[in-house]
Amino acid sequence: MIIHHPLLGPRDAQEFTYLGDATLIDRPDAMAEGALEAFDAYLHLRDNPAGTHRELWYHEVGDRSWLVVTRDTRTHEITQVELARDVALSKGRGR
Amino acid sequence: MADLTPITPLGGTTLRSETIGALRIAEGDDWALASVAARAGQAQAVGAGLRELTGLDLPGPGGMASAGDWRALWLSPESWLLAAPLAQEPDIADTVKRPVGDGASVTEQTDAWVRFDITAPDDDRLWPLLERLCNIDPACAGPGTATRTVMEHLAAILLREGAGRAAVLGARSSAASLHHALVAAARSVA
Amino acid sequence: MSRARLPSGGQIDRARRLEFRFDGRAYTGHPGDTLASALLASGVRLMGRSFKYHRPRGVLTAGSEEPNALVTLRSGARAEPNTRATVAELFDGLEATSQNRWPALGFDAMAVNDWLAPFLTAGFYYKTFMWPASFWERVYEPIIRRAAGLGALSGRDDPDDYDKGFLHADLLVIGAGPAGLSAALTAARAGVRVILADEDFRMGGRLSAEAFALGDQSGADWAAGAVAELADMENVRLMPRTTVIGAFDHGVYGAVERVADHLPIPPEGKPRQTLWRISTSRAILAAGATERPIAFADNDRPGIMLAGAMRAYANRWAVAPGKRVALFVNNDDGLRTARDLAAQGVRVTAVIDPRADAPDPGIDGARHLPGAVVTGSAGRLGLDTIIVRSAQGKEFRIDADALAVSGGWNPNVHLTCHQRGRPVWDDALAAFVPGPDLPAGMTVAGAAAGTFSTHGALHAGHAAAAEALAALGHKAPAPDLPQAEDAPVTLHPFWHVAGKGRAWLDFQNDVTVKDVKLAHQENFRSVEHMKRYTTLGMATDQGKTANVPALAIMAELTGKSIAETGTTIFRPPYTPVALGTFAGRARGRAFKPTRLTPTHQWAEAQGAVFTEAGLWLRAQYFPRPGETHWRESVDREALAVRASVGLCDVSTLGKIDIQGADAAEFVNRVYANGFAKLPVGRVRYGLMLREDGFVMDDGTTARLAEDHFVMTTTTANAVPVFRHLEFARQCLWPGLDVQLISTTDAWAQIAVAGPQSRTLLQRVVDADHDLSNEGFPFMACGAVTVCGGQRARLFRISFSGELAYEVAVPARYGQALMERLMAQGADLGVTPYGVEALNVLRIEKGHATANELNGQTTARDLGLGRMVSDKKDSIGAVLSRREGMMREDGLHLVGLRAVNADSRLAAGSHLLERGAGAVAANDLGWVTSACWSPHLEAPIALAFLKGGARRQGETLRAVNLLSGQDTEVAVVSPHFIDPEGERLRG
């Protein structure tokens, strides 16, 4: 596999480590009411699409960027790669 | 002055160097290294401060810049590795921290790395070695680039110093394994 | 020796002779020969025995699809079984032996299997060896393995090296026949980076094997000219002897280059083969086509080969296939063989063509038999007669010592299937052609796409290159291609001759038409079932010559079309690859990288025994003269730490530099316990949870400045913890101002432990630093200088439970510092200790390590439940409060002490009540770490015990059924020594 790193261009998959669904970015508020249920869903409930999947890859043997990779699970075609930090910020995550 | 005798990354008292065919592979430990990571919103100020210190402009992704005795290479977003001769900068982290202050996180890295300088007569004789070590497109790794990649399962930074010249930075603890990989590949293509 | 070499012609260097041996006999050949062509030229037709029935076999093909002529090449440790003689390039001194025969190729006692054939049909072992089950491993399998099979491995280490490498191109052209050469020339002339790979040692594909002209040149000469032009271009990499074995995701292709297989042994330091990973924007598959046989009774006799192969032997290698050659073909292309042989002066006796309207090739002296078929063959160890049935139904014999067979050609679609593409049936060609779902960026050209004429291939190659160039943003140069034959495909599908005898489909796995019929009869009718039931296509040739005829027969039997019957698809590799090639250099000690500590050479000089900890090599213990057992060394080292002072290199622990305005907030969120208020100059133990609430790692973290922390991780978890912290920093809290970098390798860190540690350190740390208990108390840290100004870091932390410190200097000075500490501590009895003693010391103190933090442990299990703060948000805190993790009868970390000091206690033992049976239902927990405690003079252990917090004082049993140990143990506090912590605060 080749992943087109948004800053560094096409790079071999062996430089990366896979984590999983990009919804792991959406960590619930631990201090809010119902946190236990929210965390349970956050950690354990996943979609399993046959098709487009947004997922987290880490450029471990590279620039240490976390990436959100949009991949078709049927063909492995990668249609989009973003810096996970930018995705997190765009979702309103901050401090 | 301290009276401790250093050893080289390969564990010797002198630096190793091998000539294999047209290739030369030489262990190096004479660069002082410090990482600089800009703090939130400080990248420009850090760049300005370091320009004053070193005379160079911090490079963009995958890049390397040098001016005089100083060089800088891109590590990760808003983070760089600065290098200068060790004899001249024995406390490089302090030197680098001074102009940037709270604008950047600076970390001593001199002994985190081993460097191997690779010399070939030209790029045509350098790449047969490199293409056995890393999956990097030669078209994207010309002189002036600094590429973090994997070589024989080891994290490494490939620095392109000029035509026929490269340096590989690897973790100091695995210097012997990296050296073995470089020498085996050189013998294969010599 | 019979002389089958034609007097002239061929692409061999007749001026040079190469000596070689086959089954011990000496032969000669020429550069340019394969082992198969040189053997045929020497009159050798019998080259092997079949897998199951031990039938005599000769070459069927002239290429990598060969199912029969498998030999063991070379001898001793370099012996390589199952090498196809048809692709083994001849070299001087080559040695080959035949396989699967005993005592000799010419007389094989196991050929008795052929008489037992009625019992050995498809599925025989499913039916025959069913019962009793216990016989399978002990009786049936050894017998079957001895009787059936191919060559044997030498059982010795492969002395050769194998390389791996990475190449990058704009266009990869796979196959250097007319289509591939035309494509490569077009693209190369446009200036893009081209790789042209071909499995053969001579580029040219069928152009090397055919007699027809391209323009005013021979095909071989045109190919040589094209190769010469490409070789001169800087943007082209020519890779002969290179098989592209697989098409992988995102334009990545695997290729095996046989760098030195054509040499007796590889030159010193050079690889035998190189496994290349080629990344390319576009690829053109120009892999040509493979001819398929027609099945008839006894069609596997040496001397019977494919028509195109016979033509190749005659044209490329100047080998006469026989003295009286017959043909059995159903297409016009096959008739070329008759013409080419006649032109070379070889006698053609008959042309048998099942087509009623077959054209007469007009060969002098040859009988033309349209509408006829070959129904059988005869001859001992090789063909001498064929049996023919004429259009009128009359059977008669024809003398023939060679028979050329052609049932048409199958495009080599294999690589088009590697991304799950399915070939589609083309009725006009009577062949499967590439389907629409090709690997991204791939185009198929020439015979591989079903364009069988040379003219068509040349132009298809150009067109495919033009399409690739357009995609790359380049314009294709105008075609500059020679005139070439443009014969249409004229073929009447004809798969097998009905009859009683066994007619072979898969020669290598001995699968016949009967076996397919049996599969059909027993309802294994889908192609996938048929394949597995009969083993058709499952040999090393993957059924390249067998699959399509078998599908056709299954289609006939089911009354469906071939298109409806469908086909199995192909997986990588295209041809077999030696496992050594996949391993590359990663063998023996180079299997994985090794990390050495800064004091490694020093420890070696001390005679240390080393142990692996992940990639690290760490000193396990330091035996002294007179010590005969490791326990003696370890006990001595551990006692020295408790009594005086010991030194241990602990540089392997992960060190992460955490800085930034929000560094404290960040550390506070990634540890379950509080860090926000840790004062500068202090260290704290930190417990790190995964988000699911289980313990991820632990370690100490030092605050060097308001905005600067140094976190330590366990040796094993340094990389995962750094990854986890970067995830938290980039994905969870991108607004926190915090920066991370690993400094594990930058520092040599030495533990100085024991009651005399302060005294020793005071001799090394420069005098201006106050090391008194008040000036540098337990859990203090800070920058110091040692040995006259060397910058260093000092931490007062203890893993052993003794007064202890860790001192860090830049890695290059680690060895010198160790030597200095040893010299300065000589009068104190300073003792280096290894990880074994370190382990004893920490078990005695009740500190957890990876044995306890196994991914299933909660803070509560460790007795650290109260450390998880509920006043702040930290990773894992919420889910650590799940109901299931709060159970009163949950596991708790306890200490165990053997009741009887000379009993044995092993990690992995399970805990049971006295008198309870050793069954899972009675399981109370298990021992995680165990050692002999020289301090307590008893076997002790740490264990997880159900409800352990309330069970101190009880006596249980630690049972290890594997080693037969059943040891009475007392449940005690895990803190075996100094539970109040007075020593480390002293």
PDB file of C-alpha atoms in Angstrom, chain B residues 1-7 10-11 29 35 37-40 75 86 90-91 97 102 105-112 124 131-139 152-154 171-174 176-177 180 184 187-190, chain C residues 163-168 193 234 237 268-271 274 276-277 279 585-586 590-591 593-596 598 601 616 657 659-661 707 737 739 741-743 745-746 786-791 810-813 815-817 820:
ATOM      1  CA  MET B   1      36.539  20.000  32.150  1.00  0.00           C
ATOM      2  CA  ALA B   2      35.127  16.510  32.659  1.00  0.00           C
ATOM      3  CA  ASP B   3      37.584  13.641  32.372  1.00  0.00           C
ATOM      4  CA  LEU B   4      35.290  10.949  30.958  1.00  0.00           C
ATOM      5  CA  THR B   5      36.386   9.319  27.709  1.00  0.00           C
ATOM      6  CA  PRO B   6      33.591   8.967  25.170  1.00  0.00           C
ATOM      7  CA  ILE B   7      33.019   5.965  22.924  1.00  0.00           C
ATOM      8  CA  LEU B  10      29.607   1.625  17.278  1.00  0.00           C
ATOM      9  CA  GLY B  11      31.252   1.260  20.664  1.00  0.00           C
ATOM     10  CA  ASP B  29      29.739  11.528  15.859  1.00  0.00           C
ATOM     11  CA  SER B  35      15.423  19.361  18.285  1.00  0.00           C
ATOM     12  CA  ALA B  37       9.541  22.365  18.217  1.00  0.00           C
ATOM     13  CA  ALA B  38       7.685  25.631  17.915  1.00  0.00           C
ATOM     14  CA  ARG B  39       5.092  26.232  20.575  1.00  0.00           C
ATOM     15  CA  ALA B  40       1.556  27.214  19.697  1.00  0.00           C
ATOM     16  CA  LEU B  75      11.402  16.521  11.522  1.00  0.00           C
ATOM     17  CA  LEU B  86      30.089  19.451  18.373  1.00  0.00           C
ATOM     18  CA  PRO B  90      29.087  21.258  23.205  1.00  0.00           C
ATOM     19  CA  ASP B  91      25.821  22.501  24.765  1.00  0.00           C
ATOM     20  CA  LYS B  97      17.135  27.746  23.423  1.00  0.00           C
ATOM     21  CA  ASP B 102       9.536  30.102  25.582  1.00  0.00           C
ATOM     22  CA  SER B 105      10.656  23.383  23.117  1.00  0.00           C
ATOM     23  CA  VAL B 106      14.302  22.490  22.678  1.00  0.00           C
ATOM     24  CA  THR B 107      15.716  19.049  23.432  1.00  0.00           C
ATOM     25  CA  GLU B 108      19.294  17.840  23.447  1.00  0.00           C
ATOM     26  CA  GLN B 109      19.614  15.104  20.799  1.00  0.00           C
ATOM     27  CA  THR B 110      23.356  14.820  20.157  1.00  0.00           C
ATOM     28  CA  ASP B 111      23.768  11.299  21.459  1.00  0.00           C
ATOM     29  CA  ALA B 112      20.356  10.039  20.372  1.00  0.00           C
ATOM     30  CA  ASP B 124      24.213   6.756 -10.266  1.00  0.00           C
ATOM     31  CA  GLU B 131      17.371   1.461  -3.240  1.00  0.00           C
ATOM     32  CA  ARG B 132      18.294  -1.678  -1.279  1.00  0.00           C
ATOM     33  CA  LEU B 133      17.713   0.126   1.996  1.00  0.00           C
ATOM     34  CA  CYS B 134      14.637   2.271   1.703  1.00  0.00           C
ATOM     35  CA  ASN B 135      11.522   2.712  -0.353  1.00  0.00           C
ATOM     36  CA  ILE B 136      12.197   6.281  -1.360  1.00  0.00           C
ATOM     37  CA  ASP B 137      11.788   7.557  -4.898  1.00  0.00           C
ATOM     38  CA  PRO B 138      15.130   9.018  -6.061  1.00  0.00           C
ATOM     39  CA  ALA B 139      13.137  11.701  -7.864  1.00  0.00           C
ATOM     40  CA  GLU B 152      15.915  -2.687   7.492  1.00  0.00           C
ATOM     41  CA  HIS B 153      13.191  -2.237  10.146  1.00  0.00           C
ATOM     42  CA  LEU B 154      14.979   0.756  11.678  1.00  0.00           C
ATOM     43  CA  ALA B 171      19.060   5.530  16.547  1.00  0.00           C
ATOM     44  CA  ARG B 172      22.368   5.273  18.400  1.00  0.00           C
ATOM     45  CA  SER B 173      21.460   2.041  20.190  1.00  0.00           C
ATOM     46  CA  SER B 174      20.970   0.211  16.898  1.00  0.00           C
ATOM     47  CA  ALA B 176      25.605  -1.787  14.763  1.00  0.00           C
ATOM     48  CA  SER B 177      22.500  -3.153  13.018  1.00  0.00           C
ATOM     49  CA  HIS B 180      25.569  -4.024   9.117  1.00  0.00           C
ATOM     50  CA  ALA B 184      25.885  -5.598   3.384  1.00  0.00           C
ATOM     51  CA  ARG B 187      28.974  -5.205  -0.794  1.00  0.00           C
ATOM     52  CA  SER B 188      25.958  -6.312  -2.769  1.00  0.00           C
ATOM     53  CA  VAL B 189      26.287  -3.460  -5.250  1.00  0.00           C
ATOM     54  CA  ALA B 190      30.051  -2.844  -5.176  1.00  0.00           C
TER      55      ALA B 190
ATOM     56  CA  ASP C 163      18.504  -8.923  -1.278  1.00  0.00           C
ATOM     57  CA  LYS C 164      15.435  -6.794  -1.134  1.00  0.00           C
ATOM     58  CA  GLY C 165      15.082  -3.485  -2.876  1.00  0.00           C
ATOM     59  CA  PHE C 166      12.698  -0.784  -3.964  1.00  0.00           C
ATOM     60  CA  LEU C 167      12.295   0.712  -7.420  1.00  0.00           C
ATOM     61  CA  HIS C 168      10.203   3.565  -8.721  1.00  0.00           C
ATOM     62  CA  ARG C 193      10.915   6.435 -16.394  1.00  0.00           C
ATOM     63  CA  GLU C 234      19.038   6.736 -19.040  1.00  0.00           C
ATOM     64  CA  ARG C 237      15.866   0.056 -16.529  1.00  0.00           C
ATOM     65  CA  GLU C 268      31.219 -12.953  -2.785  1.00  0.00           C
ATOM     66  CA  GLY C 269      28.780 -10.623  -1.029  1.00  0.00           C
ATOM     67  CA  LYS C 270      26.388 -10.622  -3.993  1.00  0.00           C
ATOM     68  CA  PRO C 271      22.836 -11.859  -3.754  1.00  0.00           C
ATOM     69  CA  THR C 274      16.689  -9.888  -5.310  1.00  0.00           C
ATOM     70  CA  TRP C 276      12.072  -5.929  -5.727  1.00  0.00           C
ATOM     71  CA  ARG C 277       9.111  -3.874  -4.721  1.00  0.00           C
ATOM     72  CA  SER C 279       6.138   1.376  -7.232  1.00  0.00           C
ATOM     73  CA  ARG C 585      18.891 -10.437   4.571  1.00  0.00           C
ATOM     74  CA  ALA C 586      16.697 -10.933   7.645  1.00  0.00           C
ATOM     75  CA  ALA C 590      20.111 -10.165  11.257  1.00  0.00           C
ATOM     76  CA  PHE C 591      16.534 -11.440  11.549  1.00  0.00           C
ATOM     77  CA  PRO C 593      17.735  -5.247  14.475  1.00  0.00           C
ATOM     78  CA  THR C 594      19.518  -5.321  17.791  1.00  0.00           C
ATOM     79  CA  ARG C 595      19.729  -2.423  20.232  1.00  0.00           C
ATOM     80  CA  LEU C 596      22.768  -2.249  22.472  1.00  0.00           C
ATOM     81  CA  PRO C 598      25.711   2.344  26.149  1.00  0.00           C
ATOM     82  CA  GLN C 601      31.020  -3.397  25.331  1.00  0.00           C
ATOM     83  CA  TRP C 616      17.514  -4.822  23.275  1.00  0.00           C
ATOM     84  CA  ASP C 657      10.729  14.625  26.629  1.00  0.00           C
ATOM     85  CA  GLN C 659       7.619  20.306  26.958  1.00  0.00           C
ATOM     86  CA  GLY C 660       5.230  23.184  26.378  1.00  0.00           C
ATOM     87  CA  ALA C 661       3.086  25.696  28.167  1.00  0.00           C
ATOM     88  CA  ASP C 707       7.099  23.504  31.287  1.00  0.00           C
ATOM     89  CA  ASP C 737       0.506  23.591  23.707  1.00  0.00           C
ATOM     90  CA  GLN C 739       5.610  19.031  22.237  1.00  0.00           C
ATOM     91  CA  ILE C 741      10.259  13.904  21.429  1.00  0.00           C
ATOM     92  CA  SER C 742      11.922  10.624  22.353  1.00  0.00           C
ATOM     93  CA  THR C 743      15.261  10.832  24.099  1.00  0.00           C
ATOM     94  CA  ASP C 745      18.881   6.781  22.980  1.00  0.00           C
ATOM     95  CA  ALA C 746      20.383  10.120  23.965  1.00  0.00           C
ATOM     96  CA  VAL C 786      29.715  14.600  37.290  1.00  0.00           C
ATOM     97  CA  CYS C 787      33.419  13.836  37.008  1.00  0.00           C
ATOM     98  CA  GLY C 788      34.477  17.419  36.790  1.00  0.00           C
ATOM     99  CA  GLY C 789      31.819  19.152  34.792  1.00  0.00           C
ATOM    100  CA  GLN C 790      30.103  16.565  32.636  1.00  0.00           C
ATOM    101  CA  ARG C 791      26.454  17.514  32.403  1.00  0.00           C
ATOM    102  CA  PRO C 810      25.007  11.632  27.303  1.00  0.00           C
ATOM    103  CA  ALA C 811      25.161   8.124  25.830  1.00  0.00           C
ATOM    104  CA  ARG C 812      28.754   8.380  24.633  1.00  0.00           C
ATOM    105  CA  TYR C 813      29.928   8.805  28.236  1.00  0.00           C
ATOM    106  CA  GLN C 815      30.661   3.384  29.566  1.00  0.00           C
ATOM    107  CA  ALA C 816      33.207   5.772  31.088  1.00  0.00           C
ATOM    108  CA  LEU C 817      30.786   6.639  33.891  1.00  0.00           C
ATOM    109  CA  ARG C 820      34.349   5.358  37.052  1.00  0.00           C
TER     110      ARG C 820
END
